[in-house]
GROMACS .gro file of C-alpha atoms in nm:
model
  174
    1UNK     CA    1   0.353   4.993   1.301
    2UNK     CA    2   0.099   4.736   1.198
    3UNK     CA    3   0.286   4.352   1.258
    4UNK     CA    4   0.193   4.123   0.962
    5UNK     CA    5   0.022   3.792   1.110
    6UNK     CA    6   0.053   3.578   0.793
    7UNK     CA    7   0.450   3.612   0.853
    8UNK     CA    8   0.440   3.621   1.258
    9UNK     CA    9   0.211   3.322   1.293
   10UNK     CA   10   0.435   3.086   1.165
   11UNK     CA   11   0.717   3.228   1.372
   12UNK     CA   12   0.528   3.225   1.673
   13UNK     CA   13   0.470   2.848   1.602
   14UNK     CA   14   0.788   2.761   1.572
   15UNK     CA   15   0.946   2.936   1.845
   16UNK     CA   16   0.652   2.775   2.035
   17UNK     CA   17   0.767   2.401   1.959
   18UNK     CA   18   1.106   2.479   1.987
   19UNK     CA   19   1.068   2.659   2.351
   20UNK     CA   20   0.813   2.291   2.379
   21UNK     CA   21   1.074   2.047   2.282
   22UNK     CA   22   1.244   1.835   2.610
   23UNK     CA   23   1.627   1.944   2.615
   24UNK     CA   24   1.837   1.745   2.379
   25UNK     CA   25   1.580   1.651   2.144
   26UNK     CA   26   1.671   1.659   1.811
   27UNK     CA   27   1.430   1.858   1.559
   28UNK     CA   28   1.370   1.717   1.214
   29UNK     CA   29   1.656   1.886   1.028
   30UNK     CA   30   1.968   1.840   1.301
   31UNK     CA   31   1.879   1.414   1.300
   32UNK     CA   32   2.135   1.249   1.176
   33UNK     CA   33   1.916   0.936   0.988
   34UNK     CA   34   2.016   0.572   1.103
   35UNK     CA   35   2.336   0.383   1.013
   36UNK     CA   36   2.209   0.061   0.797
   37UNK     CA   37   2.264  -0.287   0.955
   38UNK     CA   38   2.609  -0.430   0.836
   39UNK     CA   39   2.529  -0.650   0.575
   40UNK     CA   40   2.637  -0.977   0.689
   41UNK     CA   41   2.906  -1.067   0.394
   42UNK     CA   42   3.073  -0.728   0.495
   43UNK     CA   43   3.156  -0.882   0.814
   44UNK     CA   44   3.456  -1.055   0.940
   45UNK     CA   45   3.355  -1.263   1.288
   46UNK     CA   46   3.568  -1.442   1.469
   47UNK     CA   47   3.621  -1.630   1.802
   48UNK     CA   48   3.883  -1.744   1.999
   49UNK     CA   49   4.031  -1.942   2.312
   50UNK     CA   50   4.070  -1.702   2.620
   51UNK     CA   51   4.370  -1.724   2.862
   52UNK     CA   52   4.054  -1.687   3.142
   53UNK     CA   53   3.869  -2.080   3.220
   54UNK     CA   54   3.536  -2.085   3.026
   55UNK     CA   55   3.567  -1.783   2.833
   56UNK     CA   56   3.588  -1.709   2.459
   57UNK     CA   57   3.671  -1.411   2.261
   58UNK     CA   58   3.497  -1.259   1.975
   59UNK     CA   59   3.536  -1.020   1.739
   60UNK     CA   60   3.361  -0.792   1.430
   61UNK     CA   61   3.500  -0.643   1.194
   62UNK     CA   62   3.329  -0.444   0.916
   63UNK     CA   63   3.507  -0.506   0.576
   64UNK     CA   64   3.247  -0.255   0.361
   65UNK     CA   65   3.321   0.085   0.256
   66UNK     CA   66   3.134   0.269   0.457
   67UNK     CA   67   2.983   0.286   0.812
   68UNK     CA   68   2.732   0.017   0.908
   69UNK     CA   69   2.607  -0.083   1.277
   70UNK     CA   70   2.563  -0.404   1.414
   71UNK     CA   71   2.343  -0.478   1.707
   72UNK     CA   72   2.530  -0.372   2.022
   73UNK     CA   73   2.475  -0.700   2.187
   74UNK     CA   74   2.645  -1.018   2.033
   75UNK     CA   75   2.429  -1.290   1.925
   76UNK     CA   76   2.605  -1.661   2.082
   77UNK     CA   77   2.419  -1.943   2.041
   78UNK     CA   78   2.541  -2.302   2.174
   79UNK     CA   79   2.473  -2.572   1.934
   80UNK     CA   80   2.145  -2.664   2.033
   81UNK     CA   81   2.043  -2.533   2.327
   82UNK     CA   82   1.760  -2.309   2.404
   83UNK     CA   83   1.831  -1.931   2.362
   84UNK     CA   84   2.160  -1.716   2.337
   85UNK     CA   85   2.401  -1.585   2.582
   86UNK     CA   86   2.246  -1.320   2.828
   87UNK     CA   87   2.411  -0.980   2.814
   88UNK     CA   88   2.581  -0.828   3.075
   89UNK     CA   89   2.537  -0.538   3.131
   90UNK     CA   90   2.102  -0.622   3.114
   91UNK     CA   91   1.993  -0.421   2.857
   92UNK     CA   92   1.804  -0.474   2.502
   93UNK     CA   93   1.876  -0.396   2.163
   94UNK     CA   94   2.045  -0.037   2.007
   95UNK     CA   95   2.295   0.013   1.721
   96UNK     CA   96   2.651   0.003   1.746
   97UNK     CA   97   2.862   0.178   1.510
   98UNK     CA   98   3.114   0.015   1.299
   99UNK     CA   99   3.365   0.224   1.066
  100UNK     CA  100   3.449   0.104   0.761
  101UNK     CA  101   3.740  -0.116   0.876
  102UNK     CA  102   3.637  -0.086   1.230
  103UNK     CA  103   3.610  -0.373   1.469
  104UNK     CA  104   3.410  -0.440   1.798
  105UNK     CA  105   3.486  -0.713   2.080
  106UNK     CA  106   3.319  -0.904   2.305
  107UNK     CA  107   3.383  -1.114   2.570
  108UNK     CA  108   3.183  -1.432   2.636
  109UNK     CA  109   3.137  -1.655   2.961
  110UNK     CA  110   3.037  -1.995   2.857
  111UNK     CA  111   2.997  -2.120   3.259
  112UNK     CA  112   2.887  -1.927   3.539
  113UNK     CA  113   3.128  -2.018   3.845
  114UNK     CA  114   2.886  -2.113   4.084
  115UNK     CA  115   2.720  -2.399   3.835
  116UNK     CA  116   2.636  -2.680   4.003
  117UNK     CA  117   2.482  -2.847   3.630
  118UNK     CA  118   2.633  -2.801   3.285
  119UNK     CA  119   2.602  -2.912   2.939
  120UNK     CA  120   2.883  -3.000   2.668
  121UNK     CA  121   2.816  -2.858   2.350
  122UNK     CA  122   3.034  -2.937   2.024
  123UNK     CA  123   2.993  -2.587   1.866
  124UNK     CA  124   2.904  -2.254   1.913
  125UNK     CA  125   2.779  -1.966   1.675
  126UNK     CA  126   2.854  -1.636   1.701
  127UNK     CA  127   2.636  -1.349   1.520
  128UNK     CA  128   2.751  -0.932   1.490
  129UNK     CA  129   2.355  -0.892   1.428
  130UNK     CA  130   2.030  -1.118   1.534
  131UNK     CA  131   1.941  -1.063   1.154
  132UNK     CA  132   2.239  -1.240   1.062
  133UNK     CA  133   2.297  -1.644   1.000
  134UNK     CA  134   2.644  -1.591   1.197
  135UNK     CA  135   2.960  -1.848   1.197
  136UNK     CA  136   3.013  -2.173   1.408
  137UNK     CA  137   3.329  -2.225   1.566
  138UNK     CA  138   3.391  -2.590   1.660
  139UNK     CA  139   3.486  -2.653   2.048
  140UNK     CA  140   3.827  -2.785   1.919
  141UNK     CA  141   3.878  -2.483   1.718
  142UNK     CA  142   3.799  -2.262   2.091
  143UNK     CA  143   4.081  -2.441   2.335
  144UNK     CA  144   3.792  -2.690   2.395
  145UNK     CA  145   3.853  -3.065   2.254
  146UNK     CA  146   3.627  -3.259   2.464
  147UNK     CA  147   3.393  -2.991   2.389
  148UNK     CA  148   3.254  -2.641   2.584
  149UNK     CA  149   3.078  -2.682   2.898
  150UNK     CA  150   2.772  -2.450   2.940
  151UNK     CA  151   2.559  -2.316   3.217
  152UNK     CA  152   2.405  -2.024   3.217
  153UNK     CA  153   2.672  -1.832   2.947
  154UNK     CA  154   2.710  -1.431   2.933
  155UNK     CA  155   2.856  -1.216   2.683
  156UNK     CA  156   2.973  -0.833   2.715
  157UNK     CA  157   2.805  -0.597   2.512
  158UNK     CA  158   3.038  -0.491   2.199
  159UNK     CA  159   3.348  -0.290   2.326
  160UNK     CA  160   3.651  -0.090   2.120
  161UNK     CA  161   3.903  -0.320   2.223
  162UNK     CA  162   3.949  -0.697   2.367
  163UNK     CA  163   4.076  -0.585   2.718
  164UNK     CA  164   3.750  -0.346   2.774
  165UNK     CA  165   3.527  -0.614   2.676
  166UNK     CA  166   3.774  -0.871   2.930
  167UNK     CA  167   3.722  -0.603   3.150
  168UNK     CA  168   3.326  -0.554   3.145
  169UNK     CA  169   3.282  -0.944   3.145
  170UNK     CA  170   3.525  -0.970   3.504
  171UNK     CA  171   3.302  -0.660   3.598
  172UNK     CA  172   3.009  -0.903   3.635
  173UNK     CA  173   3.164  -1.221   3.725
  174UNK     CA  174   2.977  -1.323   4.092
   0.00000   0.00000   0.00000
């Protein structure tokens, strides 16, 4: 039986990169392509007083029709200081999937207990995506009238419910 090399070469090849791919990689056809960044007016965010001292709740919530993804770390910016809250858990930028009607939670620490320094800021902004303007919540509006006081602020990554991200956020409290 003679074997046919124009028809086995290609086989051979691909059995070859397929025996060659690291385990769990995804080939070409089984990748499911990206979720699109939620666009911004399809988003509902929100913030709120927490019953814990120096800590504010936030929320997401995707109003489209369809699946979008925000980035899975909040973006919280005080008024006009330098730089947004630092995650906790460390860890950079992915996706995080919203459902259509979906939301996400986070938990933010405006003060970090051992402060010896703070600031007092009149407002804070609160963004699902860094590609996003966001919304500003006045410190009144938070529980805060003579305005937030800052040092050093944290926020949870986003979480399926308000008492996992309360949760993660006591998780790292020193």
């Amino acid at each position: 039986m003679r074997i046919h090399t124009e028809v086995s070469l290609p086989a051979a090849l691909a059995l070859a990169f397929t025996l060659l791919a690291p385990a769990g990689a995804a080939t070409a056809s089984s990748a499911a392509p990206p979720l699109p960044t939620c666009r911004e007016g399809s988003l509902n965010v929100a913030a709120s007083a927490s019953d814990q001292p120096e800590t504010v709740r936030i929320s997401v919530t995707n109003h489209g029709r369809q699946a979008c993804a925000v980035d899975r770390i909040p973006t919280v910016v005080f008024d006009d200081l330098d730089g947004p809250a630092l995650p906790v858990p460390e860890g950079g930028s992915g996706p995080y999937r919203l459902p259509a009607g979906g939301s996400a939670y986070a938990a933010v620490r405006t003060l970090d207990p051992s402060a010896t320094e703070l600031r007092v800021v009149d407002r804070l902004t609160v963004a699902g995506d860094p590609s996003h303007r966001g919304r500003t919540f006045d410190a009144a509006s938070l529980g805060a009238p003579d305005g937030i006081r800052v040092w050093e602020p944290v926020t949870t990554w986003w979480h399926g419910s308000a008492a996992a991200a309360d949760a993660a956020l006591e998780e790292h409290t020193d």
